[in-house]
């Protein structure tokens, strides 16, 4: 009999290990929550040592933390990142779904892992928990009817998944029309189930928990727990019961040191062995247990799938799902299904999937049953950035989803602020063919206002010395390249308008120079991305290769401060190649070094003057603040750059970052006394950027304190405090 108790419940493994080593018979097993998980693994024919190895594995770490392996992240389905903090979902009836999430971790790895581990034993037992290696029961909670649910049959992975659904951490599931949560809410120590269902000679209880403490005035979670839960009876309910207690002062999800917890349970059980043996009716031969376990495991059918059954979608939507799974053969193995499954769950038209494997003895394969909940049609997003610098901005996004034989996404977003404003309209169609692909079309208006920098909130600085406007449309076709990569071909057309002064000495009465560039462009890019965050990443890697051909016509009209007062018109065409790489190494839990490299080669010709030329040149912007600044020293047609990142990770989602970068142009773009562009000596100059950041990753966005250094700038050191994301819509020639 195994209690709930979160991570402390790993002590149950040590208890089972000590009992087996001392030939204590285990004829029946019941459990709640973590006790249900450990009990189910044991009832499935795994030895305590095998369970121990599983719990210490990287797979289990991914289950409890909701981590999807890098190789299974499906970058092809990810949309362009934006500055959103909060996402609200609506149905077509315009009813808000919820602004509060029901889970803190992704349950995708856990759900698939439990199916892999427990579907085979379910098949051997023919869905009867009395026919497992050890007869088994587990408990879940039906909070609508305020009662416990006892599982004695059905899919073992479904029963265990329901039992371990800790409120606000793991998403609840629906079983037989009932929304089920953690069994510990109503019965955290199922001694009554053990007694009533099995009536054993001796009841051995392993307890790592207790009833919830009284609610606190300022603790909403403690209040909710007490509202929805009942106190459990932590006793064996019989005279011949023996209690083994292994309490730990751990949070429910602190699985960082499983061996220590297992050892505590093992040692606690050893203290009770002599007492248990005095009450034994018989002592089994250990070899007989090993043989019985081997015989049970030998009968488990290999996890191969035949039919795929879709529950929760209409016929056209189910067709879309089957196409995505690429299941054309009569049989597909679990290992072959797994990457396809992760591709499916990454689709933003799908809200949730719960997988079940139902054995078909006639075919010898399993039927894969996917309980799918479609994402709501209308999605709204709110976000932006708040800073001590005048770069504050708001973000609003609206998305409409349609799922049929193909998937359609309509997007609209806007950014608004002093530095940056943008409007974007986009439509994307996903085709779930054998080789899936998407087509999208977008129209974007961008406006950048690089005023004289100010560190104050409300200081009004006039006039602006550089305003950039982009008005462009783009067509894209994308293909996946394995899971974490994609290939994209694009055609872009539009207008770039730059209003600028070629000198910093100007007044309100002056007029700026204006350069317009009407262009067409063809691009090809390959991207591979497994970074864990859209800003201030600390894990994963990013690789991008881009090539682009650009042709257009320049019109430059001089302003009042220009030396050359004649308008200019000219045709330009060039090619650009860009390679960017970023990778974080897993050095330790608390320290993650990162490497950054970028190389750009462009045949871009000179525009009419120095400023117009440098504005058209690729920019090196490796840190958050640099994306908000016009740094002419960090622009060049041909350059290489390298950087080192040091990320120190602390508890409570806090990182401290130290970063340094070297920017090396092949030949620096310089200006003569007439503000005409020229090239400097080969490899003659280089520039440095350094940054230190303290970042708190809140549930809605990062809160960061940055101290940055830009070599050879008028103000080389800057201090920036910001909350939110410094992310923008794509530039026209990115």
XYZ file of C-alpha atoms in Angstrom:
734
model
C 0.000 0.000 0.000
C 1.777 3.100 -1.286
C 0.769 6.645 -0.380
C 0.895 9.765 -2.502
C 3.411 12.442 -1.712
C 5.131 13.720 -4.816
C 8.876 13.223 -5.104
C 9.043 11.830 -1.560
C 7.130 8.824 -2.903
C 10.267 7.569 -4.642
C 10.984 6.095 -1.209
C 8.432 3.403 -2.128
C 10.998 1.958 -4.531
C 13.459 1.497 -1.674
C 10.732 -0.123 0.425
C 9.912 -2.640 -2.330
C 13.600 -3.310 -2.808
C 14.146 -4.068 0.893
C 11.055 -6.319 1.045
C 12.153 -8.386 -1.971
C 15.734 -8.753 -0.737
C 14.389 -10.164 2.516
C 11.907 -12.533 0.814
C 8.849 -10.675 2.069
C 5.959 -11.693 -0.245
C 4.111 -8.923 -2.100
C 0.823 -10.451 -3.204
C -1.209 -7.291 -3.845
C -0.429 -3.624 -4.295
C -2.469 -0.431 -4.117
C -1.315 3.124 -4.595
C -2.253 6.751 -4.994
C -0.469 9.389 -7.094
C 3.291 8.672 -7.022
C 2.365 5.473 -5.168
C 0.157 4.520 -8.113
C 3.049 5.043 -10.514
C 5.546 2.985 -8.508
C 2.914 0.350 -7.770
C 1.909 0.065 -11.440
C 5.511 -0.369 -12.548
C 5.988 -3.130 -9.983
C 2.658 -4.757 -10.914
C 3.819 -4.653 -14.546
C 6.673 -7.021 -13.780
C 9.533 -4.578 -13.302
C 11.858 -5.366 -10.416
C 12.643 -2.668 -7.837
C 16.125 -2.366 -9.353
C 14.649 -1.811 -12.830
C 12.230 0.785 -11.464
C 15.144 2.495 -9.731
C 17.112 2.702 -12.986
C 14.060 4.064 -14.799
C 13.512 6.766 -12.188
C 17.156 7.862 -12.438
C 17.084 7.929 -16.236
C 17.002 10.980 -18.467
C 13.646 9.777 -19.803
C 12.015 10.084 -16.373
C 13.537 13.539 -15.909
C 11.834 14.568 -19.150
C 8.521 13.066 -17.981
C 8.387 15.015 -14.703
C 9.644 18.286 -16.194
C 7.662 18.195 -19.427
C 10.799 18.294 -21.570
C 10.712 17.156 -25.177
C 14.030 15.912 -26.538
C 15.754 18.284 -28.922
C 15.564 15.738 -31.729
C 11.766 15.594 -31.376
C 11.103 19.347 -31.423
C 9.268 20.039 -34.669
C 10.562 23.429 -35.729
C 8.664 23.284 -39.027
C 5.379 23.929 -37.186
C 6.630 26.778 -35.022
C 5.450 30.248 -35.929
C 7.669 33.327 -35.896
C 8.332 34.461 -32.316
C 6.640 37.623 -31.069
C 6.466 39.758 -27.921
C 3.364 38.151 -26.418
C 3.014 37.675 -22.657
C -0.512 36.319 -22.395
C -2.595 34.192 -24.761
C -6.390 33.954 -24.590
C -8.396 31.468 -26.619
C -11.968 31.823 -27.822
C -14.413 29.527 -29.515
C -16.465 30.712 -32.463
C -19.099 31.662 -29.877
C -16.580 34.167 -28.484
C -16.448 32.707 -24.988
C -13.065 33.000 -23.304
C -11.645 29.602 -22.492
C -9.467 30.522 -19.550
C -6.780 32.971 -18.624
C -5.308 30.529 -16.098
C -3.440 27.436 -17.309
C -4.478 24.051 -15.881
C -0.907 22.771 -15.942
C 2.600 24.135 -15.531
C 4.417 21.457 -17.525
C 3.793 19.839 -20.872
C 2.307 16.386 -20.305
C 3.238 15.143 -23.793
C 6.423 13.237 -22.787
C 4.689 11.806 -19.702
C 1.593 10.612 -21.570
C 3.604 8.943 -24.312
C 6.064 7.455 -21.825
C 3.311 5.890 -19.715
C 1.748 4.399 -22.838
C 5.091 2.862 -23.797
C 5.718 1.450 -20.318
C 2.265 0.174 -19.375
C 0.399 -0.803 -22.567
C 2.179 -4.161 -22.835
C 1.326 -5.305 -19.280
C -2.263 -4.151 -19.902
C -2.364 -6.420 -22.968
C -1.070 -9.423 -21.006
C -3.663 -8.810 -18.276
C -6.414 -8.311 -20.880
C -7.296 -5.006 -19.161
C -7.912 -6.767 -15.821
C -5.656 -5.427 -13.083
C -6.070 -8.665 -11.113
C -4.201 -10.452 -13.914
C -1.095 -8.270 -13.808
C 2.141 -9.641 -12.353
C 0.734 -8.479 -9.010
C -2.988 -7.593 -8.609
C -3.199 -3.811 -8.485
C -5.506 -0.914 -7.637
C -5.032 2.845 -7.909
C -7.091 5.885 -6.978
C -8.099 9.055 -8.823
C -10.427 11.898 -7.801
C -13.668 12.946 -9.495
C -13.916 16.530 -8.228
C -17.251 17.177 -9.980
C -18.954 14.462 -7.912
C -16.494 14.835 -5.012
C -15.610 11.162 -4.752
C -12.736 8.798 -5.328
C -12.515 6.577 -8.408
C -10.948 3.143 -7.937
C -9.306 1.629 -11.018
C -9.327 -2.155 -11.168
C -9.478 -2.557 -14.948
C -8.976 -0.686 -18.213
C -5.838 0.863 -19.671
C -3.167 0.880 -17.002
C -1.453 3.992 -18.371
C -4.775 5.871 -18.314
C -5.450 4.841 -14.711
C -1.997 5.841 -13.507
C -2.072 9.091 -15.464
C -5.360 10.031 -13.791
C -3.998 9.171 -10.347
C -0.864 11.343 -10.665
C -2.651 14.462 -11.985
C -1.442 16.908 -9.366
C -3.635 20.053 -9.553
C -2.145 23.045 -11.407
C 0.974 21.052 -12.329
C -0.187 18.148 -14.500
C -3.131 18.537 -16.847
C -6.236 16.496 -15.834
C -7.662 13.877 -18.201
C -11.158 12.652 -18.992
C -11.886 8.967 -18.379
C -15.373 7.614 -19.089
C -16.711 11.153 -19.270
C -15.266 12.208 -15.896
C -12.559 14.817 -15.402
C -10.091 13.147 -13.034
C -7.395 14.546 -10.775
C -4.820 13.245 -8.321
C -6.187 10.470 -6.118
C -4.580 12.086 -3.085
C -7.327 14.711 -2.978
C -9.779 12.168 -1.555
C -7.735 9.100 -0.583
C -3.994 9.544 -0.289
C -3.427 6.239 1.529
C -5.697 3.530 0.048
C -5.610 1.084 2.953
C -9.392 0.691 2.721
C -9.095 -0.429 -0.909
C -6.387 -2.937 0.002
C -8.495 -4.303 2.861
C -11.830 -4.457 1.034
C -10.624 -5.691 -2.364
C -7.944 -8.200 -1.336
C -8.353 -8.913 2.407
C -4.665 -9.852 2.863
C -3.139 -11.576 5.886
C -0.752 -8.693 6.500
C -1.003 -5.099 5.276
C 2.302 -3.273 4.875
C 1.912 0.447 4.351
C 4.558 2.764 2.947
C 3.664 6.351 3.813
C 5.570 9.495 2.854
C 2.813 12.039 3.321
C 0.177 13.569 5.550
C -2.936 15.688 5.234
C -2.663 19.176 3.768
C -1.797 21.889 6.311
C -4.490 24.398 7.216
C -5.042 27.098 4.585
C -3.078 30.317 4.921
C -4.476 33.784 4.400
C -2.047 34.721 1.612
C -1.593 31.310 -0.021
C -4.223 30.721 -2.722
C -2.946 27.203 -3.497
C -3.309 26.058 0.112
C -6.846 27.448 0.117
C -7.793 25.641 -3.090
C -6.273 22.350 -1.882
C -8.314 22.466 1.315
C -11.481 23.341 -0.605
C -11.276 20.386 -2.975
C -9.596 17.720 -0.813
C -10.589 15.459 2.066
C -8.379 14.297 4.913
C -7.051 10.757 4.437
C -6.803 8.011 7.052
C -3.100 7.145 7.344
C -3.495 3.782 9.042
C -3.561 0.163 7.911
C -7.145 -0.373 9.226
C -6.268 -3.771 10.736
C -4.452 -5.267 13.702
C -1.836 -7.013 11.583
C -0.805 -3.886 9.746
C 2.746 -2.544 9.709
C 3.644 1.031 8.793
C 6.882 2.127 7.113
C 7.248 5.902 7.117
C 9.859 7.837 5.130
C 8.999 11.513 5.317
C 11.119 14.067 3.458
C 11.068 17.852 3.447
C 10.819 18.018 -0.324
C 8.575 19.920 -2.650
C 6.244 17.596 -4.588
C 8.303 18.001 -7.792
C 11.866 17.961 -6.450
C 13.170 14.921 -8.330
C 16.765 16.168 -8.446
C 18.236 13.518 -6.129
C 16.180 10.325 -6.547
C 18.846 7.995 -5.140
C 18.818 9.738 -1.764
C 15.034 9.406 -1.499
C 15.099 5.736 -2.579
C 17.792 4.988 0.002
C 15.719 6.620 2.729
C 12.803 4.319 1.932
C 15.126 1.313 1.821
C 16.632 2.076 5.239
C 13.221 2.759 6.773
C 11.964 -0.609 5.529
C 15.001 -2.465 6.920
C 14.075 -1.243 10.402
C 10.728 -3.074 10.090
C 11.927 -6.351 8.547
C 12.189 -8.254 11.814
C 8.678 -7.172 12.859
C 7.269 -8.147 9.462
C 8.891 -11.585 9.496
C 7.280 -12.450 12.838
C 3.881 -12.229 11.124
C 4.667 -13.999 7.856
C 2.479 -16.940 6.895
C 4.962 -18.056 4.193
C 8.286 -17.003 2.716
C 8.629 -17.187 -1.073
C 11.758 -18.355 -2.844
C 13.414 -15.344 -4.459
C 14.261 -17.330 -7.593
C 10.611 -18.213 -8.038
C 9.721 -14.511 -8.005
C 12.415 -13.831 -10.596
C 11.107 -16.634 -12.834
C 7.497 -15.523 -12.428
C 8.492 -11.969 -13.377
C 10.484 -13.191 -16.378
C 7.575 -15.333 -17.565
C 5.152 -12.397 -17.279
C 7.430 -9.992 -19.144
C 8.035 -12.573 -21.871
C 4.317 -12.557 -22.698
C 4.231 -8.813 -23.387
C 3.556 -8.212 -27.103
C 5.942 -5.882 -28.895
C 4.551 -2.359 -29.173
C 3.681 -2.253 -32.889
C 0.632 -0.405 -34.174
C -1.858 -1.316 -36.889
C -4.997 0.817 -36.952
C -5.027 4.456 -35.872
C -8.316 5.569 -34.352
C -9.038 9.290 -33.914
C -11.448 10.348 -31.175
C -12.729 13.921 -30.857
C -12.440 15.192 -34.455
C -14.641 15.084 -37.533
C -13.833 13.037 -40.645
C -11.851 15.740 -42.476
C -9.877 16.662 -39.380
C -9.108 12.997 -38.683
C -7.826 12.679 -42.265
C -5.446 15.593 -41.620
C -4.121 13.830 -38.494
C -3.554 10.522 -40.298
C -1.717 12.304 -43.089
C 0.579 13.972 -40.571
C 1.382 10.620 -38.972
C 2.516 9.287 -42.380
C 1.194 5.821 -41.502
C 1.040 3.962 -44.823
C 2.291 0.532 -43.732
C 0.194 -2.219 -42.176
C 2.380 -1.964 -39.095
C 4.448 0.775 -37.502
C 6.736 0.319 -34.507
C 6.672 2.579 -31.479
C 10.152 3.887 -32.275
C 9.010 4.872 -35.785
C 5.761 6.361 -34.477
C 7.436 8.479 -31.783
C 8.935 11.250 -33.980
C 5.705 11.431 -35.995
C 3.706 11.754 -32.762
C 5.826 14.666 -31.564
C 5.365 16.300 -34.958
C 1.621 15.957 -34.534
C 1.491 17.380 -31.017
C 3.454 20.447 -32.157
C 0.643 21.482 -34.515
C -0.974 24.665 -33.201
C -4.402 23.451 -34.382
C -4.195 20.677 -31.768
C -4.707 21.596 -28.124
C -4.125 18.237 -26.503
C -3.664 14.549 -27.302
C -3.944 11.600 -24.950
C -2.663 8.321 -26.443
C -3.910 4.808 -25.681
C -2.688 1.494 -27.074
C -5.324 -1.254 -27.235
C -4.047 -4.723 -28.090
C -5.711 -6.646 -30.937
C -4.945 -10.379 -30.465
C -6.207 -11.215 -33.969
C -3.635 -9.016 -35.722
C -0.969 -9.154 -33.035
C -0.725 -5.342 -33.220
C -2.054 -2.547 -31.060
C -4.730 -0.103 -32.096
C -3.476 3.414 -31.474
C -6.306 5.482 -30.004
C -5.678 9.225 -30.015
C -8.048 11.281 -27.894
C -7.609 14.682 -29.504
C -8.935 18.034 -28.445
C -8.820 20.668 -31.182
C -7.472 24.098 -30.381
C -10.030 26.879 -30.283
C -10.463 28.887 -33.445
C -9.655 32.392 -32.214
C -6.470 33.215 -30.327
C -5.558 36.634 -28.978
C -2.164 37.657 -27.637
C -1.043 40.606 -25.535
C 2.482 41.655 -24.651
C 5.305 44.047 -25.371
C 8.198 45.554 -23.478
C 8.523 48.010 -20.586
C 11.917 49.627 -20.088
C 13.765 52.490 -18.411
C 14.773 53.550 -21.936
C 12.393 55.096 -24.485
C 11.920 51.772 -26.269
C 8.650 50.806 -24.599
C 6.199 49.071 -26.867
C 2.919 47.203 -26.816
C 1.953 44.129 -28.800
C -1.441 42.806 -29.888
C -1.977 39.662 -31.931
C -5.038 37.957 -33.373
C -5.098 34.496 -34.926
C -7.823 32.416 -36.561
C -7.399 28.638 -36.944
C -9.252 26.393 -39.355
C -8.704 22.641 -39.402
C -9.987 20.455 -42.214
C -8.170 18.291 -44.764
C -5.616 21.105 -44.726
C -4.912 23.628 -41.979
C -5.361 27.364 -42.425
C -3.982 30.050 -40.126
C -4.823 33.755 -40.445
C -2.700 36.150 -38.390
C -2.738 39.849 -37.696
C -0.511 41.696 -35.254
C 0.572 45.179 -34.364
C 3.431 46.704 -32.374
C 3.141 50.268 -31.140
C 5.745 52.401 -29.420
C 8.103 55.342 -29.844
C 10.965 53.260 -31.229
C 9.045 50.711 -33.256
C 5.659 50.364 -34.854
C 4.408 47.611 -37.129
C 1.348 46.029 -38.696
C 1.449 42.572 -40.215
C -1.191 40.450 -41.961
C -0.374 36.839 -42.743
C -2.092 33.718 -44.082
C -0.589 30.225 -43.960
C -1.834 26.910 -45.357
C -0.308 23.625 -44.164
C -0.506 20.628 -46.488
C -0.125 17.271 -44.657
C 1.288 15.325 -47.605
C 3.819 12.512 -47.417
C 6.352 15.334 -47.516
C 4.438 18.095 -45.705
C 4.889 21.705 -46.711
C 3.360 25.105 -46.073
C 2.682 28.175 -48.134
C 2.236 31.583 -46.586
C 1.753 35.144 -47.725
C 2.338 38.224 -45.583
C 2.122 41.988 -45.858
C 4.145 44.034 -43.368
C 4.578 47.697 -42.472
C 7.546 48.463 -40.195
C 8.617 51.829 -38.818
C 11.809 52.419 -36.805
C 12.470 55.750 -35.132
C 16.086 55.923 -33.917
C 15.941 59.128 -31.886
C 18.800 60.427 -29.804
C 19.122 57.897 -27.009
C 17.750 58.755 -23.601
C 17.802 56.731 -20.394
C 14.812 58.504 -18.873
C 11.198 57.415 -19.107
C 9.421 60.546 -20.256
C 12.108 62.748 -21.747
C 10.920 64.024 -25.125
C 13.813 64.162 -27.597
C 13.369 65.924 -30.959
C 13.991 65.654 -33.780
C 14.722 62.047 -34.735
C 17.926 61.603 -36.681
C 16.922 58.367 -38.422
C 13.537 56.988 -39.408
C 13.261 53.759 -41.371
C 10.051 52.603 -43.011
C 9.453 49.251 -44.670
C 6.435 48.402 -46.782
C 6.682 44.918 -48.259
C 4.922 41.708 -49.160
C 6.397 38.222 -49.110
C 5.493 34.735 -50.326
C 7.047 31.666 -48.680
C 7.141 27.924 -49.248
C 8.540 25.803 -46.417
C 9.570 22.164 -46.080
C 10.647 20.241 -42.966
C 14.164 18.820 -42.794
C 13.934 16.188 -40.090
C 12.308 17.482 -36.889
C 14.312 20.489 -35.763
C 15.009 22.027 -39.168
C 13.195 23.583 -42.081
C 13.957 24.843 -45.578
C 12.246 28.018 -46.767
C 12.106 29.694 -50.170
C 10.782 33.250 -50.385
C 9.915 35.990 -52.848
C 9.737 39.516 -51.461
C 8.831 42.836 -53.041
C 8.381 46.266 -51.546
C 9.779 49.660 -50.658
C 12.347 50.795 -48.102
C 12.288 54.454 -47.097
C 15.039 55.976 -44.962
C 14.886 59.521 -43.613
C 18.174 60.559 -42.032
C 20.727 63.254 -41.319
C 24.318 62.644 -42.327
C 25.492 64.811 -39.470
C 24.496 64.930 -35.816
C 24.430 68.739 -36.002
C 20.911 69.587 -37.107
C 17.900 71.485 -35.816
C 14.135 71.258 -35.926
C 14.133 73.605 -38.919
C 16.311 71.245 -40.988
C 14.950 68.678 -43.416
C 16.382 65.167 -43.616
C 17.810 63.304 -46.572
C 15.496 60.682 -47.987
C 16.436 57.435 -49.733
C 13.784 55.200 -51.270
C 14.600 51.738 -52.539
C 11.998 49.796 -54.526
C 13.073 46.187 -54.756
C 12.359 42.543 -55.487
C 14.194 39.743 -53.748
C 14.513 35.975 -53.808
C 15.721 34.119 -50.733
C 16.518 30.607 -49.571
C 17.123 29.688 -45.944
C 17.850 26.645 -43.826
C 17.112 26.886 -40.097
C 17.627 24.462 -37.247
C 16.363 25.556 -33.848
C 16.047 23.820 -30.484
C 16.581 26.809 -28.167
C 14.513 26.633 -25.003
C 13.401 30.282 -24.999
C 12.619 32.927 -27.590
C 14.841 35.372 -25.673
C 17.658 34.786 -23.161
C 17.959 31.099 -24.085
C 20.118 28.823 -21.928
C 19.718 25.431 -23.622
C 19.644 24.003 -27.128
C 21.143 25.260 -30.355
C 20.387 27.418 -33.382
C 21.821 27.189 -36.878
C 20.752 29.309 -39.838
C 22.073 29.689 -43.361
C 20.455 32.328 -45.575
C 21.108 33.418 -49.116
C 19.305 36.233 -50.897
C 19.350 37.984 -54.239
C 18.206 41.639 -54.240
C 17.553 43.967 -57.129
C 16.049 47.431 -56.969
C 16.103 51.098 -57.793
C 17.387 53.796 -55.438
C 15.968 57.340 -55.297
C 17.831 59.694 -52.988
C 16.613 63.240 -52.318
C 19.075 65.416 -50.353
C 17.897 67.399 -47.313
C 18.933 70.793 -46.006
C 22.122 69.500 -44.348
C 23.391 67.548 -47.380
C 26.623 68.618 -49.090
C 25.591 67.204 -52.461
C 22.238 68.797 -53.240
C 21.502 66.857 -56.435
C 18.938 64.018 -56.379
C 20.242 60.580 -57.321
C 18.713 57.619 -59.109
C 20.442 54.281 -59.623
C 19.909 50.531 -60.076
C 21.484 48.134 -57.557
C 21.639 44.360 -57.370
C 23.579 42.093 -55.063
C 23.740 38.750 -53.289
C 23.980 38.148 -49.563
C 24.998 34.999 -47.698
C 24.641 34.683 -43.930
C 25.609 31.878 -41.540
C 24.644 32.121 -37.848
C 25.258 29.542 -35.128
C 24.436 29.570 -31.420
C 24.862 26.617 -29.077
C 24.649 26.043 -25.328
C 26.660 23.222 -23.778
C 25.376 21.151 -20.874
C 28.280 21.669 -18.506
C 26.349 21.323 -15.251
C 22.998 22.056 -13.704
C 24.088 25.549 -12.647
C 26.457 26.590 -15.436
C 25.908 26.485 -19.190
C 28.548 27.931 -21.496
C 27.448 29.076 -24.906
C 29.151 29.822 -28.205
C 28.041 32.215 -30.913
C 29.352 32.736 -34.443
C 28.153 34.694 -37.457
C 29.572 35.209 -40.919
C 28.162 37.491 -43.633
C 29.277 37.900 -47.230
C 27.463 40.478 -49.345
C 28.257 41.925 -52.769
C 26.168 44.986 -51.962
C 27.314 48.071 -53.923
C 27.528 51.561 -52.482
C 24.372 53.641 -52.302
C 24.510 57.379 -53.022
C 26.022 58.366 -49.671
C 27.620 56.820 -46.611
C 24.488 56.729 -44.433
C 22.311 55.186 -47.146
C 25.020 52.564 -47.742
C 25.423 51.656 -44.097
C 21.650 51.453 -43.624
C 21.454 48.858 -46.397
C 24.333 46.833 -44.889
C 23.788 43.778 -42.654
C 23.819 44.603 -38.927
C 25.428 42.629 -36.110
C 22.986 42.667 -33.135
C 23.855 39.827 -30.740
C 22.218 41.134 -27.543
C 18.728 42.382 -26.780
C 19.479 46.104 -26.497
C 21.574 46.186 -29.678
C 18.451 45.415 -31.709
C 17.026 48.773 -30.597
C 20.076 50.868 -31.523
C 21.535 52.144 -34.779
C 25.210 51.188 -34.418
C 27.001 52.100 -37.653
C 30.292 50.591 -36.451
C 28.595 47.188 -36.229
C 27.398 47.138 -39.847
C 29.337 45.853 -42.834
C 28.798 44.053 -46.114
C 31.353 41.377 -45.216
C 32.147 40.401 -41.639
C 32.672 37.609 -39.152
C 31.771 37.696 -35.472
C 32.258 35.326 -32.557
C 30.984 35.376 -29.001
C 31.146 33.539 -25.708
C 28.153 33.262 -23.391
C 28.328 32.234 -19.755
C 24.954 31.436 -18.221
C 24.758 30.760 -14.479
C 21.407 29.182 -13.627
C 19.941 29.605 -10.157
C 16.719 28.267 -8.640
C 13.479 30.206 -9.053
C 14.103 30.702 -12.806
C 16.919 33.211 -12.322
C 19.907 33.411 -14.690
C 23.054 35.515 -14.562
C 24.670 36.014 -17.966
C 28.113 37.240 -18.984
C 28.586 37.645 -22.741
C 31.374 38.980 -24.945
C 31.523 39.399 -28.741
C 34.125 40.392 -31.329
C 32.937 41.963 -34.595
C 35.452 41.800 -37.425
C 34.530 43.492 -40.723
C 36.603 42.496 -43.719
C 36.804 46.142 -44.714
C 35.099 48.778 -42.618
C 32.640 51.094 -44.343
C 33.948 54.603 -43.810
C 32.999 58.097 -45.045
C 35.017 60.935 -46.443
C 34.500 64.627 -45.745
C 31.685 64.745 -48.305
C 29.856 61.865 -46.564
C 30.600 59.572 -49.486
C 31.163 55.859 -48.736
C 34.576 54.214 -48.952
C 36.154 50.987 -47.724
C 38.891 50.878 -45.128
C 41.981 48.669 -45.015
C 41.449 44.899 -44.925
C 41.037 43.609 -41.333
C 42.227 46.939 -39.991
C 39.555 47.471 -37.319
C 37.411 45.345 -35.036
C 34.859 46.170 -32.388
C 33.730 44.592 -29.126
C 30.397 44.164 -27.367
C 30.102 42.967 -23.778
C 27.016 42.378 -21.688
C 26.092 41.278 -18.199
C 22.481 40.441 -17.406
C 20.468 39.321 -14.430
C 17.274 37.716 -15.740
C 14.194 36.423 -13.966
C 12.079 34.249 -16.256
C 8.538 34.895 -15.065
C 5.576 32.882 -16.379
C 4.697 35.717 -18.786
C 8.092 37.054 -19.788
C 11.641 37.964 -18.721
C 12.519 40.692 -16.231
C 16.098 41.706 -16.964
C 18.771 44.094 -15.748
C 21.413 44.636 -18.454
C 24.740 46.462 -18.306
C 26.117 46.653 -21.829
C 29.322 47.914 -23.430
C 29.720 48.964 -27.086
C 33.255 49.875 -28.109
C 33.875 53.290 -29.712
C 30.370 54.608 -29.196
C 29.688 58.110 -27.855
C 28.139 56.503 -24.768
C 29.825 53.079 -24.662
C 28.217 51.856 -21.426
C 24.462 51.588 -21.007
C 22.132 50.388 -18.280
C 18.818 48.904 -19.284
C 16.049 47.436 -17.151
C 13.190 45.879 -19.048
C 10.261 43.546 -18.643
C 8.992 41.652 -21.651
C 10.371 40.788 -25.057
C 12.437 42.861 -27.474
C 11.208 40.923 -30.494
C 9.975 42.486 -33.722
C 8.384 41.470 -37.003
C 10.897 40.396 -39.623
C 12.752 43.023 -41.604
C 12.133 43.134 -45.344
C 15.529 41.727 -46.337
C 16.096 39.314 -43.440
